[in-house]
Structure formats: C-alpha cells, structure tokens
PDB file of C-alpha atoms in Angstrom:
ATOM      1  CA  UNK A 578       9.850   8.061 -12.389  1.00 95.00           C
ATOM      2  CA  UNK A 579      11.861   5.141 -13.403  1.00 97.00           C
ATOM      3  CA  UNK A 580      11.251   1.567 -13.661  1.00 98.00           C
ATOM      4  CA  UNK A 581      12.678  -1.321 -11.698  1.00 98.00           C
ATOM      5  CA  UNK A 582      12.393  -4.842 -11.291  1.00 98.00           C
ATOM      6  CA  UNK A 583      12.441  -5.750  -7.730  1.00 98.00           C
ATOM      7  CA  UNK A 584      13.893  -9.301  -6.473  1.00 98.00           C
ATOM      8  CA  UNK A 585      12.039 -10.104  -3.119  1.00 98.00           C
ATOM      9  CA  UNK A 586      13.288 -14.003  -1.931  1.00 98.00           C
ATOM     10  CA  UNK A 587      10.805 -15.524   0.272  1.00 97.00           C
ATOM     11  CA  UNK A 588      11.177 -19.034   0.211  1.00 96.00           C
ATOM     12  CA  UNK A 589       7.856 -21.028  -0.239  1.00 96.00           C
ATOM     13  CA  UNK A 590       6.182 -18.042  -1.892  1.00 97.00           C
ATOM     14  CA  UNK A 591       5.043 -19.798  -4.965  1.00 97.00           C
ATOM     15  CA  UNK A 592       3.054 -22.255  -2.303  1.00 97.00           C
ATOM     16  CA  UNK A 593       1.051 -19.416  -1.191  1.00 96.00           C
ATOM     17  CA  UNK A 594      -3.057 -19.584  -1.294  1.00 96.00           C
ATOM     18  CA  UNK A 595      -5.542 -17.572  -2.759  1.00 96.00           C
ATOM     19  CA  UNK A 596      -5.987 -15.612   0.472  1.00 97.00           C
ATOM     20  CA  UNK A 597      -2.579 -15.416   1.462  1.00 96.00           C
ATOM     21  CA  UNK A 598      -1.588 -13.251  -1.348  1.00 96.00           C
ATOM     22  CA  UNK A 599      -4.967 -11.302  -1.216  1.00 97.00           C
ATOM     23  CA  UNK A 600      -3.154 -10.582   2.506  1.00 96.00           C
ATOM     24  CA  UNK A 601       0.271  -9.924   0.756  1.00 96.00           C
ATOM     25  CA  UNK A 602      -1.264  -7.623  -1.450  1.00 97.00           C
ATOM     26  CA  UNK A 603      -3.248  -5.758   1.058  1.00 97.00           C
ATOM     27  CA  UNK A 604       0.279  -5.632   3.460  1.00 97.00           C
ATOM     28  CA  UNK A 605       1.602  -4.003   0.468  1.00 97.00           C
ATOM     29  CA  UNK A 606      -0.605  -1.402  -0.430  1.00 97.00           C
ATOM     30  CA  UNK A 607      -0.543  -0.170   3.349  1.00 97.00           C
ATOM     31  CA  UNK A 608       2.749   0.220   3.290  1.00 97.00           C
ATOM     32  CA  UNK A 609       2.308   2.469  -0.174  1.00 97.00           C
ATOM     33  CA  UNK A 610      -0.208   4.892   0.844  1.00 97.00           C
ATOM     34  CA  UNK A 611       2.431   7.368   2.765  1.00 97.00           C
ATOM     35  CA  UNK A 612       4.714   7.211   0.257  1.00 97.00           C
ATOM     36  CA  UNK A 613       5.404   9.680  -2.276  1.00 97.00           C
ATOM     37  CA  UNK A 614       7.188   8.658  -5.677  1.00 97.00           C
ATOM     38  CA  UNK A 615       6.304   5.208  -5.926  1.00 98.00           C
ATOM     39  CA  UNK A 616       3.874   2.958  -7.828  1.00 98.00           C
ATOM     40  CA  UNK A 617       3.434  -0.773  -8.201  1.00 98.00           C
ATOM     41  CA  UNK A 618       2.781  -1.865 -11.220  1.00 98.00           C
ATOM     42  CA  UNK A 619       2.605  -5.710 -10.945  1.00 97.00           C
ATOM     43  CA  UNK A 620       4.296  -9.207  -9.717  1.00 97.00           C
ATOM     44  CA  UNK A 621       5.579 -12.316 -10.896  1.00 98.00           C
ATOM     45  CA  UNK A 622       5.446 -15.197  -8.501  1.00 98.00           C
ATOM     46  CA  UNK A 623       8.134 -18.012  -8.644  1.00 98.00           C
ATOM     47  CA  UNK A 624       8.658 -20.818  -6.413  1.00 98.00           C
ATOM     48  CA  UNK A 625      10.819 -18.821  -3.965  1.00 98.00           C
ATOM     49  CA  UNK A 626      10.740 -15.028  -5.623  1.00 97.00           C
ATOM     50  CA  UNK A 627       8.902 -12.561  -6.284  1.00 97.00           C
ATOM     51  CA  UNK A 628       9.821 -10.222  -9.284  1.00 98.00           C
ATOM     52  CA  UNK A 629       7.999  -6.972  -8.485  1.00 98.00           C
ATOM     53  CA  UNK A 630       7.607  -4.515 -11.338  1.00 98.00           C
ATOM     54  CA  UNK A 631       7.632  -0.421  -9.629  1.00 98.00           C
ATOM     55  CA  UNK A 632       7.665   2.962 -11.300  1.00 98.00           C
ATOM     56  CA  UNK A 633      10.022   5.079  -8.491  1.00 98.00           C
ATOM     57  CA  UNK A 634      11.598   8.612  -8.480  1.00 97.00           C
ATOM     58  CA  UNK A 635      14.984   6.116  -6.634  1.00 97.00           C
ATOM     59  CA  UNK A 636      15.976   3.394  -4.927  1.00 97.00           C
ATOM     60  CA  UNK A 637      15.376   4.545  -1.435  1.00 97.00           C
ATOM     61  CA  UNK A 638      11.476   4.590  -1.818  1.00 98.00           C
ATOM     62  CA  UNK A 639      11.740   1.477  -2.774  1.00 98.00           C
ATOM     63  CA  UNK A 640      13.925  -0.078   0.288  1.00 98.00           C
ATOM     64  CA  UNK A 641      10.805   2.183   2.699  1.00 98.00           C
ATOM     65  CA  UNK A 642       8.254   0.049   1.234  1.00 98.00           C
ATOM     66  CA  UNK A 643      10.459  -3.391   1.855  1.00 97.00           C
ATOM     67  CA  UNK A 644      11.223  -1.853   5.280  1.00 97.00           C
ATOM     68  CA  UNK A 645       7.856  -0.833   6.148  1.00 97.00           C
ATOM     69  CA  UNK A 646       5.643  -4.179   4.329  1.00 96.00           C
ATOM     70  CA  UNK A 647       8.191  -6.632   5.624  1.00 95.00           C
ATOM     71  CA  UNK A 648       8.317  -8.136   1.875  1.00 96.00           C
ATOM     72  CA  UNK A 649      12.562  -7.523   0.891  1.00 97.00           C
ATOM     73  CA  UNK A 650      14.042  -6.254  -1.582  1.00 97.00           C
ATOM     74  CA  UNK A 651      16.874  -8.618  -2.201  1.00 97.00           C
ATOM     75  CA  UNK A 652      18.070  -7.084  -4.960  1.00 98.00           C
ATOM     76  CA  UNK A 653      16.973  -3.319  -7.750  1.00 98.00           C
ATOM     77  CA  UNK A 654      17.278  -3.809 -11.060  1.00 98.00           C
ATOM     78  CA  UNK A 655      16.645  -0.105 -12.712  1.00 97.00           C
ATOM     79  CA  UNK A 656      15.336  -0.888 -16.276  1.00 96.00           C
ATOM     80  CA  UNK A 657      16.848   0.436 -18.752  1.00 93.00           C
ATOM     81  CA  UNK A 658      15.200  -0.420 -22.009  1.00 89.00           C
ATOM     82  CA  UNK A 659      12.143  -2.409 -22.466  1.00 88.00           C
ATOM     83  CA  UNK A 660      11.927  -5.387 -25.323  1.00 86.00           C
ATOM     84  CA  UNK A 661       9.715  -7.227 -27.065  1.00 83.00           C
ATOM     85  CA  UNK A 662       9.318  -8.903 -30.142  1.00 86.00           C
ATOM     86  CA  UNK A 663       8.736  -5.803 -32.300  1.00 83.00           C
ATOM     87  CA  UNK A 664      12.193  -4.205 -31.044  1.00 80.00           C
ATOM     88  CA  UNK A 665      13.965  -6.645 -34.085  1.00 81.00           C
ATOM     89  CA  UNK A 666      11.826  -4.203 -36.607  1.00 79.00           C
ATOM     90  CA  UNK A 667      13.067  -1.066 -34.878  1.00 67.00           C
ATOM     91  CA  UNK A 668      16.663  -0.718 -37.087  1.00 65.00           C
ATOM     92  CA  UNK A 669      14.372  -1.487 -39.660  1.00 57.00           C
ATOM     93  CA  UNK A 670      11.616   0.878 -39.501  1.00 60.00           C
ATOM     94  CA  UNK A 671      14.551   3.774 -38.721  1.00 55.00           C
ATOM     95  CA  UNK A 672      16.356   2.706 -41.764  1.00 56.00           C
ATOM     96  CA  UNK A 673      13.224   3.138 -44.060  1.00 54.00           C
ATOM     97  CA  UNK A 674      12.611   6.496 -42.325  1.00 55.00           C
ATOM     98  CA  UNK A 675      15.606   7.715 -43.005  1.00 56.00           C
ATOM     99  CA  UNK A 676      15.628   6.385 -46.534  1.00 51.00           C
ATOM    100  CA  UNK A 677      11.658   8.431 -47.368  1.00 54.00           C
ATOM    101  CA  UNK A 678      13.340  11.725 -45.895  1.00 47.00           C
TER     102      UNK A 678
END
C-alpha cells in the first residue's frame, strides 16, 4: 500500500465539538468497512481542512471512501518520502558505513 495525505476542505471544521467529530469519525469508519485496500491512519484538523493521513493500494479507493462518507477529497498527495529530524544524519551515517566497509 502507499501513503497519502488527503486534503478534505470543509469550511468551519476546526469549530467542530467533541461529539461532532466522534460522529465524523464513526461516518468514516462505515464507509471503510467494505472496502478493500485502504486504511486510515490519522487526521489533522485545521480551521477549514482536514489533512487525512491513509495507507491505499491507489487513488480510486480513496475517492470511494470520499464518495461514500460524504467527507471530500479535495485534493491526493501520494507520499513519497517521509522526514524528520534524524533524516539530516542519514548522508552521514551512509558515509561512515561506507568508510568501516
């Protein structure tokens, strides 16, 4: 599976309660139980987005679940590398491999 970042805009999100997004969440995971090839991992609530964090085999499993939940997809972002503040060491620890071999 691959990882994407998915951009849903629904304005006035980030004003949601408590119990509205325990209702999101549970409109969500309905949606998710047919489908094959697709896991959520987690969400990041803005003012206006969601970011929405998804292992899936493509794209199109991902625009079912939008269809089917009501929640778009406004825009897939496949990832392609993840970073963090380690990754500066990375050259680093390759070069010193390279140099013990």
């Amino acid at each position: 599976m691959n990882k994407y970042v998915i951009e849903r805009e629904i304005p006035g999100v980030g004003g949601n309660t408590a119990e509205g997004f325990c209702k999101a969440t549970e409109q969500s995971n309905k949606a998710l139980d047919p489908l094959k090839g697709i896991q959520w991992i987690q969400s990041y609530v803005t003012a206006d987005k969601l970011f929405c964090v998804y292992l899936a085999d493509d794209e199109s499993v991902i625009r079912e679940h939008a269809r089917t939940s009501g929640f778009p997809a406004t825009k897939i972002h496949q990832v392609r590398t993840i970073l963090d503040p380690t990754s500066a060491n990375a050259s680093a620890d390759l070069q010193l491999s390279k140099m013990k071999s």
